[in-house]
PDB file of C-alpha atoms and ligand atoms in Angstrom:
ATOM      1  CA  UNK A 239      68.765 386.997   6.047  1.00  0.00           C
ATOM      2  CA  UNK A 240      71.980 386.661   4.018  1.00  0.00           C
ATOM      3  CA  UNK A 241      73.783 383.201   4.206  1.00  0.00           C
ATOM      4  CA  UNK A 242      76.329 383.736   1.972  1.00  0.00           C
ATOM      5  CA  UNK A 243      78.794 384.036   4.633  1.00  0.00           C
ATOM      6  CA  UNK A 244      77.814 381.358   7.001  1.00  0.00           C
ATOM      7  CA  UNK A 245      77.610 378.592   4.198  1.00  0.00           C
ATOM      8  CA  UNK A 246      81.063 379.625   2.727  1.00  0.00           C
ATOM      9  CA  UNK A 247      82.055 379.091   6.433  1.00  0.00           C
ATOM     10  CA  UNK A 248      80.192 375.814   6.474  1.00  0.00           C
ATOM     11  CA  UNK A 249      81.528 374.603   3.309  1.00  0.00           C
ATOM     12  CA  UNK A 250      85.073 375.078   4.465  1.00  0.00           C
ATOM     13  CA  UNK A 251      84.322 373.580   7.620  1.00  0.00           C
ATOM     14  CA  UNK A 252      82.823 370.341   6.422  1.00  0.00           C
ATOM     15  CA  UNK A 253      86.145 370.239   4.121  1.00  0.00           C
ATOM     16  CA  UNK A 254      88.165 370.442   7.592  1.00  0.00           C
ATOM     17  CA  UNK A 255      85.783 367.940   9.127  1.00  0.00           C
ATOM     18  CA  UNK A 256      86.350 365.586   6.055  1.00  0.00           C
ATOM     19  CA  UNK A 257      90.372 365.741   6.445  1.00  0.00           C
ATOM     20  CA  UNK A 258      89.877 365.005  10.414  1.00  0.00           C
ATOM     21  CA  UNK A 259      87.573 362.104   9.217  1.00  0.00           C
ATOM     22  CA  UNK A 260      90.232 360.689   6.868  1.00  0.00           C
ATOM     23  CA  UNK A 261      92.509 360.860   9.638  1.00  0.00           C
ATOM     24  CA  UNK A 262      90.192 359.534  11.920  1.00  0.00           C
ATOM     25  CA  UNK A 263      89.417 356.286   9.620  1.00  0.00           C
ATOM     26  CA  UNK A 264      93.347 355.881   8.849  1.00  0.00           C
ATOM     27  CA  UNK A 265      94.772 352.767   9.381  1.00  0.00           C
ATOM     28  CA  UNK A 266      97.577 354.560  11.296  1.00  0.00           C
ATOM     29  CA  UNK A 267      94.975 355.646  13.835  1.00  0.00           C
ATOM     30  CA  UNK A 268      93.489 352.309  13.893  1.00  0.00           C
ATOM     31  CA  UNK A 269      96.872 351.006  14.530  1.00  0.00           C
ATOM     32  CA  UNK A 270      97.636 353.201  17.147  1.00  0.00           C
ATOM     33  CA  UNK A 271      94.309 352.459  18.935  1.00  0.00           C
ATOM     34  CA  UNK A 272      95.136 348.593  18.482  1.00  0.00           C
ATOM     35  CA  UNK A 273      98.628 348.968  19.920  1.00  0.00           C
ATOM     36  CA  UNK A 274      97.155 351.385  22.964  1.00  0.00           C
ATOM     37  CA  UNK A 275      94.583 348.257  23.614  1.00  0.00           C
ATOM     38  CA  UNK A 276      97.175 345.875  23.823  1.00  0.00           C
ATOM     39  CA  UNK A 277      99.108 347.903  26.218  1.00  0.00           C
ATOM     40  CA  UNK A 278      95.875 348.604  28.443  1.00  0.00           C
ATOM     41  CA  UNK A 279      95.300 344.512  28.500  1.00  0.00           C
ATOM     42  CA  UNK A 280      99.056 343.735  29.412  1.00  0.00           C
ATOM     43  CA  UNK A 281      98.518 346.746  32.215  1.00  0.00           C
ATOM     44  CA  UNK A 282      95.456 345.380  33.535  1.00  0.00           C
ATOM     45  CA  UNK A 283      96.745 341.769  33.773  1.00  0.00           C
ATOM     46  CA  UNK A 284      99.990 343.230  35.716  1.00  0.00           C
ATOM     47  CA  UNK A 285      97.902 344.824  37.882  1.00  0.00           C
ATOM     48  CA  UNK A 286      95.692 341.871  38.691  1.00  0.00           C
ATOM     49  CA  UNK A 287      99.068 339.874  39.176  1.00  0.00           C
ATOM     50  CA  UNK A 288     100.221 342.259  41.577  1.00  0.00           C
ATOM     51  CA  UNK A 289      96.749 342.553  43.589  1.00  0.00           C
ATOM     52  CA  UNK A 290      96.818 338.682  43.654  1.00  0.00           C
ATOM     53  CA  UNK A 291     100.332 338.561  44.830  1.00  0.00           C
ATOM     54  CA  UNK A 292      99.648 341.128  47.710  1.00  0.00           C
ATOM     55  CA  UNK A 293      96.824 339.012  48.740  1.00  0.00           C
ATOM     56  CA  UNK A 294      98.834 335.703  49.078  1.00  0.00           C
ATOM     57  CA  UNK A 295     101.583 337.548  50.883  1.00  0.00           C
ATOM     58  CA  UNK A 296      99.051 338.530  53.270  1.00  0.00           C
ATOM     59  CA  UNK A 297      97.423 335.059  53.857  1.00  0.00           C
ATOM     60  CA  UNK A 298     101.153 333.685  53.765  1.00  0.00           C
ATOM     61  CA  UNK A 299     102.265 335.690  56.622  1.00  0.00           C
ATOM     62  CA  UNK A 300      98.840 334.910  58.518  1.00  0.00           C
ATOM     63  CA  UNK A 301      99.567 330.792  58.211  1.00  0.00           C
ATOM     64  CA  UNK A 302     102.923 331.307  58.876  1.00  0.00           C
ATOM     65  CA  UNK A 303     101.716 332.975  62.195  1.00  0.00           C
ATOM     66  CA  UNK A 304      99.541 329.966  62.768  1.00  0.00           C
ATOM     67  CA  UNK A 305     102.253 327.559  61.913  1.00  0.00           C
ATOM     68  CA  UNK A 306     104.653 329.385  64.337  1.00  0.00           C
ATOM     69  CA  UNK A 307     101.813 329.395  67.047  1.00  0.00           C
ATOM     70  CA  UNK A 308     101.353 326.028  66.787  1.00  0.00           C
ATOM     71  CA  UNK A 309     105.079 324.865  66.846  1.00  0.00           C
ATOM     72  CA  UNK A 310     105.254 327.304  70.182  1.00  0.00           C
ATOM     73  CA  UNK A 311     102.228 324.937  71.411  1.00  0.00           C
ATOM     74  CA  UNK A 312     104.251 321.811  70.406  1.00  0.00           C
ATOM     75  CA  UNK A 313     107.237 322.741  72.297  1.00  0.00           C
ATOM     76  CA  UNK A 314     105.292 323.046  75.228  1.00  0.00           C
ATOM     77  CA  UNK A 315     104.655 319.189  75.037  1.00  0.00           C
ATOM     78  CA  UNK A 316     108.291 318.808  74.768  1.00  0.00           C
ATOM     79  CA  UNK A 317     109.294 316.212  78.262  1.00  0.00           C
ATOM     80  CA  UNK A 318     105.379 316.790  78.982  1.00  0.00           C
ATOM     81  CA  UNK A 319     105.386 312.784  78.763  1.00  0.00           C
ATOM     82  CA  UNK A 320     108.189 311.997  81.062  1.00  0.00           C
ATOM     83  CA  UNK A 321     106.577 312.276  84.556  1.00  0.00           C
ATOM     84  CA  UNK A 322     103.055 310.877  83.263  1.00  0.00           C
ATOM     85  CA  UNK A 323     102.268 307.370  84.615  1.00  0.00           C
ATOM     86  CA  UNK A 324      98.632 307.221  83.599  1.00  0.00           C
ATOM     87  CA  UNK A 325      97.575 305.808  80.361  1.00  0.00           C
ATOM     88  CA  UNK A 326      94.699 307.964  79.831  1.00  0.00           C
ATOM     89  CA  UNK A 327      96.552 310.966  80.537  1.00  0.00           C
ATOM     90  CA  UNK A 328      99.364 309.642  77.916  1.00  0.00           C
ATOM     91  CA  UNK A 329      96.740 309.035  75.486  1.00  0.00           C
ATOM     92  CA  UNK A 330      95.262 312.564  76.229  1.00  0.00           C
ATOM     93  CA  UNK A 331      98.427 314.078  75.749  1.00  0.00           C
ATOM     94  CA  UNK A 332      99.511 312.082  72.212  1.00  0.00           C
ATOM     95  CA  UNK A 333      96.076 312.968  70.748  1.00  0.00           C
ATOM     96  CA  UNK A 334      96.870 316.576  71.474  1.00  0.00           C
ATOM     97  CA  UNK A 335     100.238 316.356  69.788  1.00  0.00           C
ATOM     98  CA  UNK A 336      99.045 314.512  66.995  1.00  0.00           C
ATOM     99  CA  UNK A 337      96.182 317.034  66.105  1.00  0.00           C
ATOM    100  CA  UNK A 338      98.798 319.643  66.357  1.00  0.00           C
ATOM    101  CA  UNK A 339     101.166 318.062  64.098  1.00  0.00           C
ATOM    102  CA  UNK A 340      98.313 317.324  61.811  1.00  0.00           C
ATOM    103  CA  UNK A 341      97.110 321.111  61.549  1.00  0.00           C
ATOM    104  CA  UNK A 342     100.762 322.015  61.090  1.00  0.00           C
ATOM    105  CA  UNK A 343     100.775 319.655  58.425  1.00  0.00           C
ATOM    106  CA  UNK A 344      97.973 320.944  56.452  1.00  0.00           C
ATOM    107  CA  UNK A 345      99.198 324.682  56.970  1.00  0.00           C
ATOM    108  CA  UNK A 346     102.380 323.926  55.187  1.00  0.00           C
ATOM    109  CA  UNK A 347     100.454 322.067  52.496  1.00  0.00           C
ATOM    110  CA  UNK A 348      98.358 325.665  52.146  1.00  0.00           C
ATOM    111  CA  UNK A 349     102.035 327.220  52.428  1.00  0.00           C
ATOM    112  CA  UNK A 350     103.339 325.145  49.477  1.00  0.00           C
ATOM    113  CA  UNK A 351     100.262 325.761  47.358  1.00  0.00           C
ATOM    114  CA  UNK A 352     100.631 329.223  48.058  1.00  0.00           C
ATOM    115  CA  UNK A 353     104.053 328.936  46.961  1.00  0.00           C
ATOM    116  CA  UNK A 354     103.380 327.277  43.843  1.00  0.00           C
ATOM    117  CA  UNK A 355     100.961 330.029  42.983  1.00  0.00           C
ATOM    118  CA  UNK A 356     103.115 332.596  43.574  1.00  0.00           C
ATOM    119  CA  UNK A 357     105.727 331.095  41.299  1.00  0.00           C
ATOM    120  CA  UNK A 358     103.328 330.932  38.767  1.00  0.00           C
ATOM    121  CA  UNK A 359     102.458 334.605  38.987  1.00  0.00           C
ATOM    122  CA  UNK A 360     106.188 335.256  39.015  1.00  0.00           C
ATOM    123  CA  UNK A 361     106.153 333.565  35.522  1.00  0.00           C
ATOM    124  CA  UNK A 362     103.048 334.993  34.235  1.00  0.00           C
ATOM    125  CA  UNK A 363     104.394 338.638  35.616  1.00  0.00           C
ATOM    126  CA  UNK A 364     107.576 337.934  33.813  1.00  0.00           C
ATOM    127  CA  UNK A 365     105.876 336.808  30.417  1.00  0.00           C
ATOM    128  CA  UNK A 366     103.362 339.847  30.254  1.00  0.00           C
ATOM    129  CA  UNK A 367     106.099 342.416  31.239  1.00  0.00           C
ATOM    130  CA  UNK A 368     108.065 340.986  28.174  1.00  0.00           C
ATOM    131  CA  UNK A 369     104.875 341.434  26.058  1.00  0.00           C
ATOM    132  CA  UNK A 370     104.080 344.686  27.423  1.00  0.00           C
ATOM    133  CA  UNK A 371     107.753 345.842  26.422  1.00  0.00           C
ATOM    134  CA  UNK A 372     106.941 344.472  23.059  1.00  0.00           C
ATOM    135  CA  UNK A 373     103.602 345.812  22.719  1.00  0.00           C
ATOM    136  CA  UNK A 374     105.201 349.595  24.081  1.00  0.00           C
ATOM    137  CA  UNK A 375     107.793 349.449  20.881  1.00  0.00           C
ATOM    138  CA  UNK A 376     104.750 348.772  18.510  1.00  0.00           C
ATOM    139  CA  UNK A 377     102.882 351.365  20.159  1.00  0.00           C
ATOM    140  CA  UNK A 378     105.989 353.970  19.563  1.00  0.00           C
ATOM    141  CA  UNK A 379     106.352 353.056  15.936  1.00  0.00           C
ATOM    142  CA  UNK A 380     102.345 353.294  15.513  1.00  0.00           C
ATOM    143  CA  UNK A 381     102.558 356.633  17.272  1.00  0.00           C
ATOM    144  CA  UNK A 382     105.348 357.980  14.942  1.00  0.00           C
ATOM    145  CA  UNK A 383     103.262 356.774  11.930  1.00  0.00           C
ATOM    146  CA  UNK A 384     100.262 358.339  13.194  1.00  0.00           C
ATOM    147  CA  UNK A 385     102.187 361.479  13.951  1.00  0.00           C
ATOM    148  CA  UNK A 386     103.269 361.844  10.643  1.00  0.00           C
ATOM    149  CA  UNK A 387     100.372 361.459   8.967  1.00  0.00           C
ATOM    150  CA  UNK A 388      98.790 364.219  11.311  1.00  0.00           C
ATOM    151  CA  UNK A 389     101.766 366.155  10.438  1.00  0.00           C
ATOM    152  CA  UNK A 390     101.039 365.477   6.426  1.00  0.00           C
ATOM    153  CA  UNK A 391      97.512 366.657   6.859  1.00  0.00           C
ATOM    154  CA  UNK A 392      98.392 369.676   8.927  1.00  0.00           C
ATOM    155  CA  UNK A 393      99.260 372.290   6.019  1.00  0.00           C
ATOM    156  CA  UNK A 394      95.923 371.754   4.253  1.00  0.00           C
ATOM    157  CA  UNK A 395      94.016 371.621   7.721  1.00  0.00           C
ATOM    158  CA  UNK A 396      95.707 374.973   8.783  1.00  0.00           C
ATOM    159  CA  UNK A 397      95.106 376.577   5.428  1.00  0.00           C
ATOM    160  CA  UNK A 398      91.586 375.619   5.483  1.00  0.00           C
ATOM    161  CA  UNK A 399      91.093 376.752   9.348  1.00  0.00           C
ATOM    162  CA  UNK A 400      92.578 380.137   8.158  1.00  0.00           C
ATOM    163  CA  UNK A 401      90.160 380.558   5.576  1.00  0.00           C
ATOM    164  CA  UNK A 402      87.299 379.639   7.498  1.00  0.00           C
ATOM    165  CA  UNK A 403      88.150 381.752  10.577  1.00  0.00           C
ATOM    166  CA  UNK A 404      88.742 384.966   8.657  1.00  0.00           C
ATOM    167  CA  UNK A 405      85.039 384.915   7.537  1.00  0.00           C
ATOM    168  CA  UNK A 406      84.034 384.794  11.626  1.00  0.00           C
ATOM    169  CA  UNK A 407      83.813 388.626  11.555  1.00  0.00           C
ATOM    170  CA  UNK A 408      81.425 388.732   8.976  1.00  0.00           C
ATOM    171  CA  UNK A 409      79.050 386.467  10.488  1.00  0.00           C
ATOM    172  CA  UNK A 410      76.368 387.406  13.106  1.00  0.00           C
ATOM    173  CA  UNK A 411      78.046 386.066  16.702  1.00  0.00           C
ATOM    174  CA  UNK A 412      74.463 384.251  17.104  1.00  0.00           C
ATOM    175  CA  UNK A 413      74.373 382.794  13.979  1.00  0.00           C
ATOM    176  CA  UNK A 414      77.688 381.447  14.552  1.00  0.00           C
ATOM    177  CA  UNK A 415      76.949 380.197  17.974  1.00  0.00           C
ATOM    178  CA  UNK A 416      73.752 378.287  16.378  1.00  0.00           C
ATOM    179  CA  UNK A 417      76.004 377.051  14.015  1.00  0.00           C
ATOM    180  CA  UNK A 418      78.418 375.846  16.447  1.00  0.00           C
ATOM    181  CA  UNK A 419      76.053 373.970  18.727  1.00  0.00           C
ATOM    182  CA  UNK A 420      74.729 372.331  15.608  1.00  0.00           C
ATOM    183  CA  UNK A 421      78.407 371.096  14.897  1.00  0.00           C
ATOM    184  CA  UNK A 422      79.264 369.846  18.225  1.00  0.00           C
ATOM    185  CA  UNK A 423      76.156 367.887  18.283  1.00  0.00           C
ATOM    186  CA  UNK A 424      77.484 366.065  14.976  1.00  0.00           C
ATOM    187  CA  UNK A 425      74.353 367.912  12.782  1.00  0.00           C
ATOM    188  CA  UNK A 426      76.120 368.731   9.734  1.00  0.00           C
ATOM    189  CA  UNK A 427      75.356 370.373   7.403  1.00  0.00           C
ATOM    190  CA  UNK A 428      73.614 372.840  10.165  1.00  0.00           C
ATOM    191  CA  UNK A 429      72.314 375.234   7.502  1.00  0.00           C
ATOM    192  CA  UNK A 430      70.077 373.247   4.888  1.00  0.00           C
ATOM    193  CA  UNK A 431      68.813 374.980   2.076  1.00  0.00           C
ATOM    194  CA  UNK A 432      64.846 374.661   2.256  1.00  0.00           C
ATOM    195  CA  UNK A 433      64.035 374.637  -1.549  1.00  0.00           C
ATOM    196  CA  UNK A 434      60.073 373.891  -1.337  1.00  0.00           C
ATOM    197  CA  UNK A 435      60.644 370.630  -3.266  1.00  0.00           C
ATOM    198  CA  UNK A 436      61.029 369.011   0.149  1.00  0.00           C
ATOM    199  CA  UNK A 437      56.885 368.928   0.508  1.00  0.00           C
ATOM    200  CA  UNK A 438      56.753 370.166   3.950  1.00  0.00           C
ATOM    201  CA  UNK A 439      59.814 367.925   5.381  1.00  0.00           C
ATOM    202  CA  UNK A 440      63.209 368.458   6.475  1.00  0.00           C
ATOM    203  CA  UNK A 441      65.714 367.592   3.846  1.00  0.00           C
ATOM    204  CA  UNK A 442      68.145 366.519   6.421  1.00  0.00           C
ATOM    205  CA  UNK A 443      66.101 364.536   8.896  1.00  0.00           C
ATOM    206  CA  UNK A 444      63.272 364.151   6.869  1.00  0.00           C
ATOM    207  CA  UNK A 445      60.505 364.843   9.743  1.00  0.00           C
ATOM    208  CA  UNK A 446      57.568 366.617   8.542  1.00  0.00           C
ATOM    209  CA  UNK A 447      57.911 370.650   9.387  1.00  0.00           C
ATOM    210  CA  UNK A 448      54.815 371.948  10.916  1.00  0.00           C
ATOM    211  CA  UNK A 449      52.885 374.828   9.259  1.00  0.00           C
ATOM    212  CA  UNK A 450      53.914 377.702  11.632  1.00  0.00           C
ATOM    213  CA  UNK A 451      57.535 376.758  10.911  1.00  0.00           C
ATOM    214  CA  UNK A 452      56.729 376.526   6.771  1.00  0.00           C
ATOM    215  CA  UNK A 453      54.893 379.491   7.318  1.00  0.00           C
ATOM    216  CA  UNK A 454      58.352 381.203   8.054  1.00  0.00           C
ATOM    217  CA  UNK A 455      60.116 380.077   4.913  1.00  0.00           C
ATOM    218  CA  UNK A 456      58.509 382.077   2.097  1.00  0.00           C
ATOM    219  CA  UNK A 457      60.710 384.212   0.251  1.00  0.00           C
ATOM    220  CA  UNK A 458      64.697 384.067  -0.612  1.00  0.00           C
ATOM    221  CA  UNK A 459      66.662 384.845   2.703  1.00  0.00           C
ATOM    222  CA  UNK A 460      63.857 383.348   5.199  1.00  0.00           C
ATOM    223  CA  UNK A 461      65.065 380.934   7.582  1.00  0.00           C
ATOM    224  CA  UNK A 462      63.241 378.856  10.473  1.00  0.00           C
ATOM    225  CA  UNK A 463      64.558 375.956  12.952  1.00  0.00           C
ATOM    226  CA  UNK A 464      63.778 372.491  12.005  1.00  0.00           C
ATOM    227  CA  UNK A 465      61.418 371.397  15.042  1.00  0.00           C
ATOM    228  CA  UNK A 466      62.634 368.024  15.164  1.00  0.00           C
ATOM    229  CA  UNK A 467      66.922 368.355  14.203  1.00  0.00           C
ATOM    230  CA  UNK A 468      67.133 371.946  15.150  1.00  0.00           C
ATOM    231  CA  UNK A 469      69.101 372.473  11.837  1.00  0.00           C
ATOM    232  CA  UNK A 470      68.273 376.101  10.397  1.00  0.00           C
ATOM    233  CA  UNK A 471      66.315 375.510   6.904  1.00  0.00           C
ATOM    234  CA  UNK A 472      66.593 378.672   4.718  1.00  0.00           C
ATOM    235  CA  UNK A 473      65.206 379.745   1.545  1.00  0.00           C
ATOM    236  CA  UNK A 474      68.472 380.474  -0.899  1.00  0.00           C
ATOM    237  CA  UNK A 475      69.024 383.489  -2.600  1.00  0.00           C
ATOM    238  CA  UNK A 476      68.056 383.296  -6.380  1.00  0.00           C
TER     239      UNK A 476
HETATM  240 ZN1   ZN B1221      65.379 368.342  10.686  1.00  0.00          ZN
END
């Protein structure tokens, strides 16, 4: 098999990957990722505060309901002592009333605590929101810089992609499929020259290649799949 075209394809493709790699490792990309991360953090805090506020509102309403019921109960006692002569009965009613009053004051304390927490949440929400606005501005600037970098790289990437893709028609589709699946598996280079100096090991993954694979690699143009990393080993033309 002649590997000339696929090797040329691979060479250009590796140059494209190298350019992509430069973009991926750029400070612009890192800044963008960091800015994105900050926004995600603020958003998470905002959502948590919203959830907590909603839960507090539910519990506030239920406590308020309890207070209203107790107050209504209290109203029923109004004037009840007027007609009562019996000391024990008076005592009984007073105990009842004071128990209700205690309950109400405990619940009102709860409301006060809840209301303080709501204030805290509001405060935190406002601060986080302001931070989020700042983060968004930073993100927009980082995005613009990253986009500019990508734009700067685009002409050379496009040129290489065109040169690479122009070779496609001259490469057997099956060979291209094998290449692409190795590429997606990040096994580059996918086609590896096997020159005999590798003493029975795959030059890329270093694993020993079994004899039945080696037996396929005798003459220039021969090729075989490495049983371990699945790369295509081939004997270069002289
Ligand atoms: Zn291998």
